[in-house]
Short mmCIF file of C-alpha atoms in Angstrom, two decimals:
data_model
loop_
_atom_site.label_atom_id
_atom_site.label_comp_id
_atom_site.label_asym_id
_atom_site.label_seq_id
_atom_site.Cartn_x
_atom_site.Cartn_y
_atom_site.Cartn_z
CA UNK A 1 31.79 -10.63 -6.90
CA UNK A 2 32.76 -12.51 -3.65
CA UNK A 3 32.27 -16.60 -3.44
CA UNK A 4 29.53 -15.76 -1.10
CA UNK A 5 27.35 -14.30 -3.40
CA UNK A 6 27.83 -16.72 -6.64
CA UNK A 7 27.01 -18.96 -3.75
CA UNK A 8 24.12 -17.06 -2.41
CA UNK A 9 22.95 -16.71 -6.53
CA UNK A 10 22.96 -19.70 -7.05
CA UNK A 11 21.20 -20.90 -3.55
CA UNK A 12 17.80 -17.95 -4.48
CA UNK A 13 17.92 -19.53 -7.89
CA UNK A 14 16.88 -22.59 -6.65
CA UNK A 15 19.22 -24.63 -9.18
CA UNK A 16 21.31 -26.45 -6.60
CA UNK A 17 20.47 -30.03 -6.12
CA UNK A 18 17.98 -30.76 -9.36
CA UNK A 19 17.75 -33.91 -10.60
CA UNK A 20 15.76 -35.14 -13.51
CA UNK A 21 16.06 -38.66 -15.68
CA UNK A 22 16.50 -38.14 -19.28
CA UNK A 23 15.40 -41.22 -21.85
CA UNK A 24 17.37 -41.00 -25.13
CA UNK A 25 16.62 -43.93 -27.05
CA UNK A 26 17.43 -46.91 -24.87
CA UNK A 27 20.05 -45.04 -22.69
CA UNK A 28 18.74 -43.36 -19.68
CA UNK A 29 20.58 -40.56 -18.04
CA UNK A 30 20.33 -38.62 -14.84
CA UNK A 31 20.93 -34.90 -15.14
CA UNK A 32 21.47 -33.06 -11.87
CA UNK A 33 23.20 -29.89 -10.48
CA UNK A 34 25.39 -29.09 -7.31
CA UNK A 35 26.29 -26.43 -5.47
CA UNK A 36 29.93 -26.22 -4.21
CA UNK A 37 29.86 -23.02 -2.84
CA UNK A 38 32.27 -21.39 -5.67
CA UNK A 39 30.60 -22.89 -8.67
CA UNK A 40 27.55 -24.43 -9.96
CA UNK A 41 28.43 -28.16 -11.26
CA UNK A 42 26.21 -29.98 -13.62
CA UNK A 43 26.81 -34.09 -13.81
CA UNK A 44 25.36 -36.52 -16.09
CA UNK A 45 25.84 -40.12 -15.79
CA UNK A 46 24.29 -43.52 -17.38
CA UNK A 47 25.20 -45.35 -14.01
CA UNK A 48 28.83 -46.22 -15.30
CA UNK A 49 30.03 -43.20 -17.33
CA UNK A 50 30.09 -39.46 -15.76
CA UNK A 51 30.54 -36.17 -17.64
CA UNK A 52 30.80 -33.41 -15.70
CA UNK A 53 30.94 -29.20 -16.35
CA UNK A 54 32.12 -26.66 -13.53
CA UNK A 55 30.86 -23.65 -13.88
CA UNK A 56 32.42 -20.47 -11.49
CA UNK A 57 31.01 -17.16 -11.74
CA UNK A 58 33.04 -16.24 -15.32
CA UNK A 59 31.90 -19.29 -16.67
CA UNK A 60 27.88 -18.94 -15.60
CA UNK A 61 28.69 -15.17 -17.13
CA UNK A 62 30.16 -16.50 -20.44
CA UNK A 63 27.10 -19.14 -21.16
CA UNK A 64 24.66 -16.03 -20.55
CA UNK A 65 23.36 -14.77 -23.43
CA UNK A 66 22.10 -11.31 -21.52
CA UNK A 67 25.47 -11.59 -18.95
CA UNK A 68 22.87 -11.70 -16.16
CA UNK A 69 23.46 -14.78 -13.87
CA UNK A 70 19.98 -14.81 -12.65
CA UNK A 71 18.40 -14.74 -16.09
CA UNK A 72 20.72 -18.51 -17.43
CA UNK A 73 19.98 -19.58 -13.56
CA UNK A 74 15.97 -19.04 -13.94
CA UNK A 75 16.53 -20.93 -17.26
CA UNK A 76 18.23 -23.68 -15.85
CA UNK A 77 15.53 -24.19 -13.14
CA UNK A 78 12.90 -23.48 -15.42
CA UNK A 79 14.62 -26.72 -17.99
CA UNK A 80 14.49 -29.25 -15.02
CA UNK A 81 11.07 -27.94 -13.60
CA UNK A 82 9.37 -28.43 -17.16
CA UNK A 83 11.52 -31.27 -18.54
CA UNK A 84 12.80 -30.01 -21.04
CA UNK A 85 16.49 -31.55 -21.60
CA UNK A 86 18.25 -33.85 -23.76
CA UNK A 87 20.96 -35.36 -24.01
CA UNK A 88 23.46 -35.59 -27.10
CA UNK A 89 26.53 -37.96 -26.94
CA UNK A 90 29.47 -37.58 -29.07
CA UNK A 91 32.80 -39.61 -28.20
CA UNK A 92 33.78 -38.69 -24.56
CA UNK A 93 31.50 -35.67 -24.54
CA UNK A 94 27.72 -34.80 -23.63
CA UNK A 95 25.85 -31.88 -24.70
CA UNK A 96 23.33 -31.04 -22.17
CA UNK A 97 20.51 -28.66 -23.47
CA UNK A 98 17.75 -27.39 -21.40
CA UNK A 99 14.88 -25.00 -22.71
CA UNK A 100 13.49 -25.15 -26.62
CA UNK A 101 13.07 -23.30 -29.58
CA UNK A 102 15.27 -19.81 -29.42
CA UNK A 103 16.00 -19.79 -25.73
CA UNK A 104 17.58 -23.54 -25.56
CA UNK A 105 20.86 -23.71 -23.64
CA UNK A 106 23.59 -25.90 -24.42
CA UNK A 107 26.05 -27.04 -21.80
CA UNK A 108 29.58 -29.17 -23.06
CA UNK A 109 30.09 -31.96 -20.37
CA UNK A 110 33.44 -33.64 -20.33
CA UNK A 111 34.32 -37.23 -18.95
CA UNK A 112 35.35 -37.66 -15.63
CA UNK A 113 38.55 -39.32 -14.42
CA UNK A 114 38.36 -42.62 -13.08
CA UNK A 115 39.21 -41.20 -9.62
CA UNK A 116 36.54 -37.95 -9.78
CA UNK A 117 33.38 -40.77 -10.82
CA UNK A 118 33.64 -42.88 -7.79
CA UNK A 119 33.31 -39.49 -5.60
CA UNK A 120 30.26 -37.66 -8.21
CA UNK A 121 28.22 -41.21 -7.75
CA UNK A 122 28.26 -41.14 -4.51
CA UNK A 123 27.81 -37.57 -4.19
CA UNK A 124 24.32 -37.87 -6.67
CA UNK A 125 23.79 -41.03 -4.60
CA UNK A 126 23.61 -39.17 -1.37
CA UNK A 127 21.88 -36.28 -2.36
CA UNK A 128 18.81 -38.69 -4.17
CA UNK A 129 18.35 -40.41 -1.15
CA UNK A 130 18.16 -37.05 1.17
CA UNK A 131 15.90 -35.71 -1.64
CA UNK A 132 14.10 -39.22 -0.70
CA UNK A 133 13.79 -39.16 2.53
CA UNK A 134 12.54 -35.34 2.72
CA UNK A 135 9.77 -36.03 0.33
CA UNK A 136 8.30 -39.37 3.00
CA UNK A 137 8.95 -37.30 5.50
CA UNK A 138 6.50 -34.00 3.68
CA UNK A 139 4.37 -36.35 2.99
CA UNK A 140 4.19 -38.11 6.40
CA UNK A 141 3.37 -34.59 7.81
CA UNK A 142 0.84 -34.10 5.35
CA UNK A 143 -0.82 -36.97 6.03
CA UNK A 144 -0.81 -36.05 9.63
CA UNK A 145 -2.55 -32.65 9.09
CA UNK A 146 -5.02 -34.04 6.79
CA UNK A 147 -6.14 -36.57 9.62
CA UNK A 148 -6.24 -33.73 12.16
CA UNK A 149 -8.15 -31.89 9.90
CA UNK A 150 -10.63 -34.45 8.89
CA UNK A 151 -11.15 -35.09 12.84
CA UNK A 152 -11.72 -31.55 14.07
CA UNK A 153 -14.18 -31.16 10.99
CA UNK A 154 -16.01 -34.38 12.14
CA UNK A 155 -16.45 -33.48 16.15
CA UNK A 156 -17.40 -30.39 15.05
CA UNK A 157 -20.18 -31.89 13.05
CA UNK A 158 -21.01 -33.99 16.37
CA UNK A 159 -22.07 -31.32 18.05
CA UNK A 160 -24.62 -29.95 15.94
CA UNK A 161 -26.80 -33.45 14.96
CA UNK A 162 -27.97 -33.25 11.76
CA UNK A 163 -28.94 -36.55 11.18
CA UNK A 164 -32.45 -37.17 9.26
CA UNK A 165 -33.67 -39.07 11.94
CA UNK A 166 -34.53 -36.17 14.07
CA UNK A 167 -34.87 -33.12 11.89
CA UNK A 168 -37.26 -35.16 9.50
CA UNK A 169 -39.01 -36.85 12.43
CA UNK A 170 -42.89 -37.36 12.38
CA UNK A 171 -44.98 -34.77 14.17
CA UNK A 172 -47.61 -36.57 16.44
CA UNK A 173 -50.84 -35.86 16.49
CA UNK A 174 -52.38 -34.38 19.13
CA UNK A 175 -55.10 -36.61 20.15
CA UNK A 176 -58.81 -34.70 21.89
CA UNK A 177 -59.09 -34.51 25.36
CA UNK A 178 -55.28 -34.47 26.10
CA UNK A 179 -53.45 -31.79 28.15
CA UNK A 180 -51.54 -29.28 25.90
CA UNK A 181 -48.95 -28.94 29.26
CA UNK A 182 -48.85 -32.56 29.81
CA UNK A 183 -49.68 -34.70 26.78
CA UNK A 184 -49.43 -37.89 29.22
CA UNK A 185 -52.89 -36.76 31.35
CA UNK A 186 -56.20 -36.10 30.57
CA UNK A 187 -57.73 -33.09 30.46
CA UNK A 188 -59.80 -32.03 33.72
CA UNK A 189 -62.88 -30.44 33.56
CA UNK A 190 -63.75 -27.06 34.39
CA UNK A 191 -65.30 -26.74 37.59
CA UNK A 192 -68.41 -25.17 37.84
CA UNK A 193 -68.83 -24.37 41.36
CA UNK A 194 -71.49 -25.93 43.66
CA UNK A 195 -75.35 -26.16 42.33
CA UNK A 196 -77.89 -25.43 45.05
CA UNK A 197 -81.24 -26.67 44.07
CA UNK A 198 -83.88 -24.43 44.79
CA UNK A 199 -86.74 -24.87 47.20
#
């Protein structure tokens, strides 16, 4: 399989870029995944300490129970989607397991090298903040649509009045004698032509 398509794999899975905060005890970690185009990294840090795991297409094959890629990569997402990790610290190693009961994965982190946790802080540091900033600006746009929505809905309601004080309005009465055509004027007697008197 070409780079292209562990990279492409890896891309539909949607596991590139998760990030979730684990609370073990009193420690907190953050968990999170990277894409580098040839491999699918997974870092966890307390803020200080890293331990990282690189895993190329033989390695993503080997942790695979089934050997199908896409079956541990729907796992993975599924772990960080639902919450479902911990973290277990022994010495310079992590174990990262995602999932529970019979279909848990677990993932051996190592230690970084004082030179490699500068670069994976900053790396988690940058991608947090894009995360960040994409989620304002989804929700800025939101926001947006919902006002545009909630102003067509209300001129639309402007043009048919339903108010109470017109649809529940009091019928008047017609009062006796008045014009049906012109309620303002009285009616006019019916003329009855000119009486001759008889001789």
């Amino acid at each position: 399989m070409a780079d292209t398509d562990i990279n492409q794999i890896i891309s539909e899975a949607k596991v590139d870029n998760l990030f979730k905060v684990v609370v073990n005890g009193r420690q907190k970690y953050i968990c999170s995944t990277r894409n580098n185009g040839k491999s699918l990294v997974f870092q966890v840090t307390d803020g200080v300490d890293v331990w990282l795991l690189d895993l190329d297409e033989d390695g993503l094959k080997a942790h695979s129970e089934t050997g199908s890629i896409a079956v541990f990569l729907l796992k993975i997402h599924n772990g960080f989607l639902t919450g479902e990790i911990s973290i277990g610290r022994i010495g310079t190693k992590v174990t990262l397991s995602l999932g529970k009961d019979s279909s848990v994965i677990n993932l051996e982190l190592y230690e970084a090298m004082a030179a490699e946790k500068k670069n994976e802080l900053q790396s988690l540091l940058y991608m947090m903040a894009e995360d960040l900033a994409k989620v304002k600006s989804e929700l800025s746009l939101a926001k947006e649509q919902l006002l545009n929505t909630q102003k067509s809905s209300n001129s639309g309601l402007g043009l048919v009045d339903l108010s109470p004080k017109k649809t529940a309005g009091r019928t008047k009465v017609k009062k006796v004698g008045m014009s049906a055509v012109n309620p303002f004027s009285r009616k006019r007697k019916a003329a009855t032509g000119v009486v001759f008197e008889e001789k």
